[in-house]
mmCIF file of C-alpha atoms and ligand atoms in Angstrom:
data_model
loop_
_atom_site.group_PDB
_atom_site.id
_atom_site.type_symbol
_atom_site.label_atom_id
_atom_site.label_comp_id
_atom_site.label_asym_id
_atom_site.label_seq_id
_atom_site.Cartn_x
_atom_site.Cartn_y
_atom_site.Cartn_z
ATOM 1 C CA MET R 17 -25.621 25.211 -14.311
ATOM 2 C CA SER R 18 -22.402 26.621 -15.584
ATOM 3 C CA ALA R 19 -20.633 30.053 -16.410
ATOM 4 C CA GLU R 20 -20.215 31.021 -20.437
ATOM 5 C CA ILE R 21 -16.719 30.285 -21.081
ATOM 6 C CA SER R 22 -15.901 33.797 -23.142
ATOM 7 C CA GLY R 23 -12.543 34.659 -24.991
ATOM 8 C CA LYS R 24 -11.554 36.219 -21.479
ATOM 9 C CA THR R 25 -12.457 33.083 -19.368
ATOM 10 C CA ARG R 26 -10.109 32.382 -16.809
ATOM 11 C CA LEU R 27 -9.042 28.467 -16.202
ATOM 12 C CA CYS R 28 -8.462 27.974 -12.645
ATOM 13 C CA GLY R 29 -8.109 24.208 -11.238
ATOM 14 C CA VAL R 30 -7.064 21.295 -9.064
ATOM 15 C CA ILE R 31 -4.216 18.772 -9.866
ATOM 16 C CA GLY R 32 -3.879 15.332 -7.935
ATOM 17 C CA ASP R 33 -3.912 11.938 -7.967
ATOM 18 C CA PRO R 34 -6.980 10.471 -7.935
ATOM 19 C CA ILE R 35 -9.211 13.789 -8.321
ATOM 20 C CA GLU R 36 -12.280 12.052 -9.029
ATOM 21 C CA HIS R 37 -13.791 13.177 -5.193
ATOM 22 C CA THR R 38 -12.769 16.738 -5.145
ATOM 23 C CA MET R 39 -15.174 18.846 -4.386
ATOM 24 C CA SER R 40 -13.086 22.333 -5.360
ATOM 25 C CA PRO R 41 -14.760 22.422 -8.513
ATOM 26 C CA ALA R 42 -18.306 22.899 -7.747
ATOM 27 C CA ILE R 43 -16.776 25.356 -4.930
ATOM 28 C CA HIS R 44 -15.118 27.385 -7.033
ATOM 29 C CA ASN R 45 -17.613 27.482 -10.024
ATOM 30 C CA ALA R 46 -20.308 27.777 -7.854
ATOM 31 C CA ALA R 47 -18.291 31.148 -6.020
ATOM 32 C CA PHE R 48 -17.170 32.646 -10.013
ATOM 33 C CA ILE R 49 -21.155 32.597 -10.577
ATOM 34 C CA LYS R 50 -22.138 34.930 -7.685
ATOM 35 C CA MET R 51 -19.284 37.006 -7.886
ATOM 36 C CA GLY R 52 -19.474 37.366 -11.693
ATOM 37 C CA LEU R 53 -16.291 36.250 -12.578
ATOM 38 C CA ASP R 54 -15.562 35.098 -15.935
ATOM 39 C CA TYR R 55 -13.092 32.213 -14.148
ATOM 40 C CA HIS R 56 -13.803 28.785 -14.417
ATOM 41 C CA TYR R 57 -12.694 25.569 -12.873
ATOM 42 C CA VAL R 58 -11.766 22.464 -14.132
ATOM 43 C CA PRO R 59 -10.396 19.305 -11.983
ATOM 44 C CA PHE R 60 -7.034 17.574 -13.918
ATOM 45 C CA ARG R 61 -5.682 13.889 -12.964
ATOM 46 C CA VAL R 62 -1.933 14.284 -12.775
ATOM 47 C CA LYS R 63 0.544 11.004 -12.440
ATOM 48 C CA GLU R 64 3.157 12.147 -9.883
ATOM 49 C CA GLU R 65 5.834 11.625 -12.921
ATOM 50 C CA GLU R 66 4.312 14.330 -14.899
ATOM 51 C CA LEU R 67 4.003 16.907 -12.886
ATOM 52 C CA GLY R 68 6.689 18.553 -14.344
ATOM 53 C CA LYS R 69 4.784 18.512 -17.648
ATOM 54 C CA ALA R 70 1.476 19.957 -16.298
ATOM 55 C CA ILE R 71 3.465 22.886 -14.784
ATOM 56 C CA ASP R 72 5.209 23.798 -17.702
ATOM 57 C CA GLY R 73 1.529 23.247 -19.662
ATOM 58 C CA MET R 74 0.500 26.218 -16.928
ATOM 59 C CA ARG R 75 2.780 28.512 -18.354
ATOM 60 C CA ALA R 76 2.570 27.620 -21.942
ATOM 61 C CA LEU R 77 -1.407 27.654 -21.088
ATOM 62 C CA ASN R 78 -1.825 30.488 -19.079
ATOM 63 C CA ILE R 79 -3.696 29.326 -16.843
ATOM 64 C CA ARG R 80 -4.205 31.971 -13.399
ATOM 65 C CA GLY R 81 -4.074 29.385 -11.033
ATOM 66 C CA LEU R 82 -3.725 25.944 -9.659
ATOM 67 C CA ASN R 83 -4.676 23.863 -5.954
ATOM 68 C CA VAL R 84 -2.348 21.306 -5.387
ATOM 69 C CA THR R 85 -3.455 18.239 -3.646
ATOM 70 C CA ILE R 86 -2.253 14.638 -2.752
ATOM 71 C CA PRO R 87 0.732 13.282 -4.046
ATOM 72 C CA HIS R 88 2.381 16.857 -5.565
ATOM 73 C CA LYS R 89 2.037 19.408 -2.306
ATOM 74 C CA VAL R 90 6.098 18.701 -1.699
ATOM 75 C CA ALA R 91 7.114 17.788 -4.948
ATOM 76 C CA ILE R 92 5.928 20.958 -6.488
ATOM 77 C CA ILE R 93 7.874 23.355 -4.174
ATOM 78 C CA PRO R 94 11.105 23.401 -6.518
ATOM 79 C CA LEU R 95 8.699 23.867 -9.877
ATOM 80 C CA LEU R 96 8.350 27.036 -9.208
ATOM 81 C CA ASP R 97 8.923 30.824 -8.826
ATOM 82 C CA GLU R 98 8.400 32.271 -5.451
ATOM 83 C CA LEU R 99 6.929 31.013 -2.737
ATOM 84 C CA ASP R 100 4.798 31.977 0.267
ATOM 85 C CA PRO R 101 6.697 32.444 3.766
ATOM 86 C CA LEU R 102 4.900 29.992 5.592
ATOM 87 C CA ALA R 103 4.360 27.461 2.919
ATOM 88 C CA GLU R 104 7.990 27.742 2.767
ATOM 89 C CA LYS R 105 8.266 26.712 6.540
ATOM 90 C CA ILE R 106 6.294 24.720 6.053
ATOM 91 C CA GLU R 107 7.577 22.851 2.517
ATOM 92 C CA ALA R 108 4.290 22.351 1.470
ATOM 93 C CA VAL R 109 2.315 24.133 -1.142
ATOM 94 C CA ASN R 110 -1.815 23.284 -2.201
ATOM 95 C CA THR R 111 -2.428 26.849 -3.868
ATOM 96 C CA ILE R 112 -0.262 28.824 -6.821
ATOM 97 C CA SER R 113 -1.071 31.909 -9.031
ATOM 98 C CA ASN R 114 0.629 32.719 -12.030
ATOM 99 C CA ASP R 115 0.836 36.501 -12.418
ATOM 100 C CA ASP R 116 2.046 36.839 -16.110
ATOM 101 C CA GLY R 117 4.370 33.781 -15.946
ATOM 102 C CA VAL R 118 5.650 33.766 -12.190
ATOM 103 C CA LEU R 119 4.292 30.808 -9.972
ATOM 104 C CA LYS R 120 3.962 31.435 -6.253
ATOM 105 C CA GLY R 121 2.908 28.937 -3.839
ATOM 106 C CA TYR R 122 1.026 29.232 -1.084
ATOM 107 C CA ASN R 123 -0.529 27.009 1.506
ATOM 108 C CA THR R 124 -4.404 27.671 2.352
ATOM 109 C CA ASP R 125 -4.360 24.676 4.099
ATOM 110 C CA ALA R 126 -2.461 26.247 6.955
ATOM 111 C CA SER R 127 -3.983 29.772 6.674
ATOM 112 C CA GLY R 128 -7.332 28.523 6.621
ATOM 113 C CA PHE R 129 -7.331 26.557 9.144
ATOM 114 C CA LEU R 130 -6.405 29.683 11.621
ATOM 115 C CA GLN R 131 -8.999 31.762 9.794
ATOM 116 C CA ALA R 132 -11.588 29.311 10.262
ATOM 117 C CA LEU R 133 -10.531 29.525 14.133
ATOM 118 C CA LEU R 134 -10.303 32.821 14.161
ATOM 119 C CA GLU R 135 -13.578 33.334 11.971
ATOM 120 C CA ARG R 136 -15.453 31.666 15.113
ATOM 121 C CA GLY R 137 -14.613 34.093 17.524
ATOM 122 C CA ILE R 138 -11.585 31.441 18.122
ATOM 123 C CA GLU R 139 -7.849 33.394 19.099
ATOM 124 C CA PRO R 140 -5.185 30.658 19.556
ATOM 125 C CA LYS R 141 -2.356 32.964 20.134
ATOM 126 C CA GLY R 142 -1.095 32.008 23.986
ATOM 127 C CA LYS R 143 -3.271 29.101 24.223
ATOM 128 C CA LYS R 144 -2.893 25.681 24.974
ATOM 129 C CA VAL R 145 -3.305 23.578 22.250
ATOM 130 C CA VAL R 146 -3.026 19.405 22.421
ATOM 131 C CA MET R 147 -2.731 18.381 18.943
ATOM 132 C CA LEU R 148 -3.167 14.592 17.626
ATOM 133 C CA GLY R 149 -1.596 13.351 14.746
ATOM 134 C CA ALA R 150 1.565 14.001 13.204
ATOM 135 C CA GLY R 151 0.786 13.541 9.000
ATOM 136 C CA GLY R 152 0.669 16.190 6.174
ATOM 137 C CA ALA R 153 -2.496 17.456 7.380
ATOM 138 C CA SER R 154 -1.294 17.830 11.550
ATOM 139 C CA ARG R 155 1.689 19.375 9.872
ATOM 140 C CA ALA R 156 0.090 22.641 7.815
ATOM 141 C CA VAL R 157 -2.083 22.945 10.712
ATOM 142 C CA SER R 158 0.447 22.595 13.192
ATOM 143 C CA PHE R 159 2.743 25.246 11.855
ATOM 144 C CA SER R 160 -0.056 27.941 11.482
ATOM 145 C CA LEU R 161 -0.852 27.602 15.597
ATOM 146 C CA VAL R 162 2.993 27.966 16.400
ATOM 147 C CA GLU R 163 2.767 30.801 14.413
ATOM 148 C CA ARG R 164 0.153 32.284 15.772
ATOM 149 C CA GLY R 165 1.737 31.613 19.294
ATOM 150 C CA VAL R 166 0.121 28.399 21.142
ATOM 151 C CA HIS R 167 1.935 26.069 23.359
ATOM 152 C CA MET R 168 1.414 23.031 21.344
ATOM 153 C CA VAL R 169 2.343 19.495 22.526
ATOM 154 C CA ILE R 170 1.675 16.751 19.377
ATOM 155 C CA LEU R 171 0.340 13.048 20.010
ATOM 156 C CA ASN R 172 0.711 10.801 17.702
ATOM 157 C CA ARG R 173 0.329 6.654 17.181
ATOM 158 C CA ARG R 174 3.911 6.789 16.268
ATOM 159 C CA LEU R 175 5.767 8.435 18.875
ATOM 160 C CA GLU R 176 8.892 9.484 16.101
ATOM 161 C CA GLN R 177 6.932 10.839 13.841
ATOM 162 C CA ALA R 178 5.640 13.740 16.354
ATOM 163 C CA GLU R 179 9.273 13.653 17.692
ATOM 164 C CA GLU R 180 10.114 14.517 14.014
ATOM 165 C CA LEU R 181 7.631 16.900 13.277
ATOM 166 C CA ALA R 182 7.674 18.873 17.081
ATOM 167 C CA GLY R 183 11.616 18.846 16.173
ATOM 168 C CA ARG R 184 11.224 21.154 12.918
ATOM 169 C CA LEU R 185 8.556 23.146 14.376
ATOM 170 C CA SER R 186 10.774 23.391 18.020
ATOM 171 C CA THR R 187 13.720 24.530 15.457
ATOM 172 C CA THR R 188 11.663 26.950 13.067
ATOM 173 C CA PHE R 189 10.163 28.751 15.455
ATOM 174 C CA ASN R 190 12.478 28.552 18.805
ATOM 175 C CA LYS R 191 9.836 27.158 20.885
ATOM 176 C CA GLU R 192 9.823 24.257 22.789
ATOM 177 C CA VAL R 193 7.123 21.971 20.991
ATOM 178 C CA LYS R 194 6.039 18.534 22.857
ATOM 179 C CA ALA R 195 5.494 15.060 21.525
ATOM 180 C CA LEU R 196 4.147 11.804 23.112
ATOM 181 C CA GLU R 197 2.250 8.658 22.441
ATOM 182 C CA LEU R 198 -1.037 9.029 21.552
ATOM 183 C CA VAL R 199 -2.418 6.594 24.647
ATOM 184 C CA ALA R 200 -5.124 7.610 27.149
ATOM 185 C CA ASP R 201 -2.639 7.948 30.246
ATOM 186 C CA ASN R 202 -0.730 10.763 27.876
ATOM 187 C CA LEU R 203 -4.236 12.335 26.718
ATOM 188 C CA ALA R 204 -5.452 12.132 30.129
ATOM 189 C CA GLN R 205 -2.536 14.361 31.310
ATOM 190 C CA VAL R 206 -2.511 16.903 28.446
ATOM 191 C CA LEU R 207 -6.366 17.651 28.226
ATOM 192 C CA GLY R 208 -6.311 18.693 31.668
ATOM 193 C CA GLU R 209 -5.043 21.676 31.380
ATOM 194 C CA ALA R 210 -5.803 22.239 27.695
ATOM 195 C CA ASP R 211 -7.843 25.241 26.053
ATOM 196 C CA ILE R 212 -8.078 23.927 22.064
ATOM 197 C CA LEU R 213 -7.707 20.440 21.200
ATOM 198 C CA VAL R 214 -7.538 19.799 17.299
ATOM 199 C CA ASN R 215 -8.044 16.172 15.154
ATOM 200 C CA ALA R 216 -5.467 15.936 12.835
ATOM 201 C CA THR R 217 -5.815 11.817 12.826
ATOM 202 C CA SER R 218 -8.002 9.903 10.600
ATOM 203 C CA VAL R 219 -9.478 8.445 12.809
ATOM 204 C CA GLY R 220 -13.320 9.083 13.038
ATOM 205 C CA MET R 221 -13.474 9.559 9.242
ATOM 206 C CA SER R 222 -16.013 7.723 7.113
ATOM 207 C CA PRO R 223 -17.003 4.079 7.101
ATOM 208 C CA ASN R 224 -15.010 4.371 10.255
ATOM 209 C CA ILE R 225 -17.690 6.599 11.880
ATOM 210 C CA ASN R 226 -17.962 5.193 15.299
ATOM 211 C CA GLU R 227 -14.118 5.695 16.330
ATOM 212 C CA THR R 228 -12.879 8.589 18.494
ATOM 213 C CA PRO R 229 -9.559 9.552 19.416
ATOM 214 C CA VAL R 230 -10.342 11.087 22.526
ATOM 215 C CA PRO R 231 -12.502 9.168 25.310
ATOM 216 C CA SER R 232 -15.807 11.323 26.193
ATOM 217 C CA SER R 233 -14.612 11.418 29.778
ATOM 218 C CA LEU R 234 -11.716 13.264 29.127
ATOM 219 C CA LEU R 235 -13.924 16.090 27.334
ATOM 220 C CA LYS R 236 -15.037 19.580 28.979
ATOM 221 C CA PRO R 237 -16.652 22.486 28.769
ATOM 222 C CA GLY R 238 -14.240 25.287 27.536
ATOM 223 C CA LEU R 239 -12.497 23.151 25.658
ATOM 224 C CA VAL R 240 -12.627 23.798 21.939
ATOM 225 C CA VAL R 241 -11.874 20.943 19.784
ATOM 226 C CA VAL R 242 -11.872 21.496 16.395
ATOM 227 C CA ASP R 243 -11.688 18.183 13.458
ATOM 228 C CA ILE R 244 -10.596 18.433 10.286
ATOM 229 C CA VAL R 245 -12.535 15.311 9.401
ATOM 230 C CA TYR R 246 -14.796 16.821 7.184
ATOM 231 C CA ASN R 247 -16.675 13.131 6.008
ATOM 232 C CA PRO R 248 -19.054 12.790 8.327
ATOM 233 C CA ILE R 249 -18.975 16.475 9.393
ATOM 234 C CA ARG R 250 -20.533 15.657 12.592
ATOM 235 C CA THR R 251 -17.775 13.344 13.455
ATOM 236 C CA ARG R 252 -18.118 11.007 16.971
ATOM 237 C CA LEU R 253 -15.255 13.020 18.688
ATOM 238 C CA LEU R 254 -17.466 16.483 18.112
ATOM 239 C CA ARG R 255 -21.189 14.853 18.806
ATOM 240 C CA GLU R 256 -19.588 13.920 21.817
ATOM 241 C CA ALA R 257 -17.429 17.150 22.474
ATOM 242 C CA GLU R 258 -20.356 19.369 22.140
ATOM 243 C CA ALA R 259 -22.522 17.269 24.544
ATOM 244 C CA VAL R 260 -20.585 17.935 27.528
ATOM 245 C CA GLY R 261 -20.659 21.898 26.580
ATOM 246 C CA ALA R 262 -17.696 22.273 24.523
ATOM 247 C CA LYS R 263 -17.297 24.256 21.894
ATOM 248 C CA THR R 264 -16.760 22.633 18.136
ATOM 249 C CA VAL R 265 -15.037 23.491 14.424
ATOM 250 C CA ASP R 266 -16.052 21.153 12.053
ATOM 251 C CA GLY R 267 -13.498 19.744 8.903
ATOM 252 C CA VAL R 268 -15.574 21.903 6.424
ATOM 253 C CA ASP R 269 -14.918 24.942 7.961
ATOM 254 C CA MET R 270 -10.854 24.238 6.926
ATOM 255 C CA PHE R 271 -11.939 22.761 3.616
ATOM 256 C CA VAL R 272 -13.986 25.659 3.053
ATOM 257 C CA TRP R 273 -11.613 28.265 4.084
ATOM 258 C CA GLN R 274 -8.623 26.987 1.904
ATOM 259 C CA GLY R 275 -10.994 27.525 -1.012
ATOM 260 C CA VAL R 276 -12.015 31.257 0.093
ATOM 261 C CA LEU R 277 -8.168 31.976 0.588
ATOM 262 C CA ALA R 278 -6.822 29.847 -2.703
ATOM 263 C CA PHE R 279 -10.477 32.466 -4.364
ATOM 264 C CA GLU R 280 -9.540 35.409 -3.542
ATOM 265 C CA ILE R 281 -5.053 34.726 -4.236
ATOM 266 C CA TRP R 282 -6.548 34.544 -7.882
ATOM 267 C CA THR R 283 -9.168 36.802 -8.362
ATOM 268 C CA GLY R 284 -8.466 40.119 -5.727
ATOM 269 C CA ALA R 285 -12.041 39.434 -4.973
ATOM 270 C CA LYS R 286 -13.796 38.753 -1.987
ATOM 271 C CA ALA R 287 -15.499 34.695 -1.850
ATOM 272 C CA PRO R 288 -18.874 33.974 -0.943
ATOM 273 C CA VAL R 289 -17.644 32.046 2.259
ATOM 274 C CA GLU R 290 -21.290 30.899 2.750
ATOM 275 C CA LEU R 291 -22.280 29.975 -0.580
ATOM 276 C CA MET R 292 -19.202 27.792 -0.780
ATOM 277 C CA ARG R 293 -19.950 26.384 2.904
ATOM 278 C CA ALA R 294 -23.626 25.377 1.466
ATOM 279 C CA GLU R 295 -21.873 23.646 -1.748
ATOM 280 C CA VAL R 296 -19.672 21.450 0.622
ATOM 281 C CA VAL R 297 -22.154 20.857 2.556
ATOM 282 C CA ARG R 298 -24.909 19.323 -0.433
ATOM 283 C CA GLN R 299 -21.476 17.778 -1.483
ATOM 284 C CA LEU R 300 -21.557 15.770 1.380
ATOM 285 C CA LYS R 301 -24.733 14.841 1.161
ATOM 286 C CA SER R 302 -24.976 13.392 -2.242
ATOM 287 C CA HIS R 303 -21.864 11.275 -1.903
ATOM 288 C CA GLU R 304 -24.063 9.920 1.355
ATOM 289 C CA LYS R 305 -26.714 8.985 -0.719
HETATM 290 P P1 ATR E 30 -2.831 13.511 6.326
HETATM 291 O O1 ATR E 30 -2.440 14.010 4.996
HETATM 292 O O2 ATR E 30 -4.082 13.639 6.410
HETATM 293 O O3 ATR E 30 -2.234 13.837 7.380
HETATM 294 P P2 ATR E 30 -1.553 10.862 6.610
HETATM 295 O O4 ATR E 30 -0.201 12.151 6.069
HETATM 296 O O5 ATR E 30 -1.013 9.919 6.342
HETATM 297 O O6 ATR E 30 -3.062 11.775 6.326
HETATM 298 O O7 ATR E 30 -1.184 11.106 8.156
HETATM 299 C C1 ATR E 30 -2.645 10.221 9.290
HETATM 300 C C2 ATR E 30 -2.253 10.754 10.254
HETATM 301 O O8 ATR E 30 -3.665 9.860 11.205
HETATM 302 C C3 ATR E 30 -1.343 9.946 11.358
HETATM 303 O O9 ATR E 30 -0.881 10.727 12.075
HETATM 304 C C4 ATR E 30 -1.349 8.598 11.568
HETATM 305 O O10 ATR E 30 -0.517 8.294 12.827
HETATM 306 P P3 ATR E 30 0.509 7.479 12.568
HETATM 307 O O11 ATR E 30 1.342 8.686 11.898
HETATM 308 O O12 ATR E 30 1.190 6.495 13.665
HETATM 309 O O13 ATR E 30 0.243 6.440 11.299
HETATM 310 C C5 ATR E 30 -2.662 9.212 12.600
HETATM 311 N N1 ATR E 30 -4.226 7.539 11.975
HETATM 312 C C6 ATR E 30 -4.172 6.754 11.180
HETATM 313 N N2 ATR E 30 -5.433 5.974 11.490
HETATM 314 C C7 ATR E 30 -5.091 5.977 13.143
HETATM 315 C C8 ATR E 30 -5.716 5.197 14.170
HETATM 316 N N3 ATR E 30 -6.663 4.011 14.099
HETATM 317 N N4 ATR E 30 -5.079 5.459 15.274
HETATM 318 C C9 ATR E 30 -4.417 6.697 15.855
HETATM 319 N N5 ATR E 30 -3.861 7.212 14.469
HETATM 320 C C10 ATR E 30 -3.978 7.383 13.627
#
């Protein structure tokens, strides 16, 4: 199934390396077709040293929008004309729009994460958040949550990384963010008081699906447990959280919402969220086979 390409078709895409496993073309093309929009979305493998040429190409070919993934999310910044304020604070961009030659960078990983929570009736403002992980994914999500007004403690296996991220957040938002080593004692101490737990580590990701970053004895009803791992969709952490009556949000939601917000930036149209989610689930199931 593909939309017909005409002389008026607007092109979008994703740049990264590697790029073969991206699910973004599937969700965006399905959404363009559903909404009757004359747009098309393609993957581009762009090597690290060719990023500048790729962005020159975006300008020269008048490509409407690009998603940006590993390894380009930080290196792309000096090549753009404008930055959305949140992307500027995070110092990472995953979406570019091209408005008549003006390239603007956004971070819809961050805003999409927040939207995924709000959409499920979870307002993080004023809540106590335990963040696991201090890598690239944690950085985007942590900035969106602290900006929204949460109280946060970051736990990471390597304490220095947690301290560095916590320090940047504290300085940016003028608000204390704590850092601790990711070990059972510390988890027990902080989860007692927590409202929201976010796993932004890769623990539990396929093929290590029997791993979990948190012993199930520390989970409790009333906690909101969010896992940014989306492969598998129901991680061990989410299954154990559900079993004790905690509310859960899976990583598919975050992936879908970063795509939804990019779609809306490029087209100005409302994205068909449910269709995009169904498309991600379909892709994940077909990869499992
Ligand atoms: P991403 O872009 O997905 O955030 P990343 O930047 O490589 O990827 O970060 C991976 C995160 O998962 C880090 O917080 C990492 O912890 P370290 O900084 O200590 O490496 C965490 N992580 C990966 N494997 C882990 C494991 N087995 N136990 C605990 N944390 C782990």
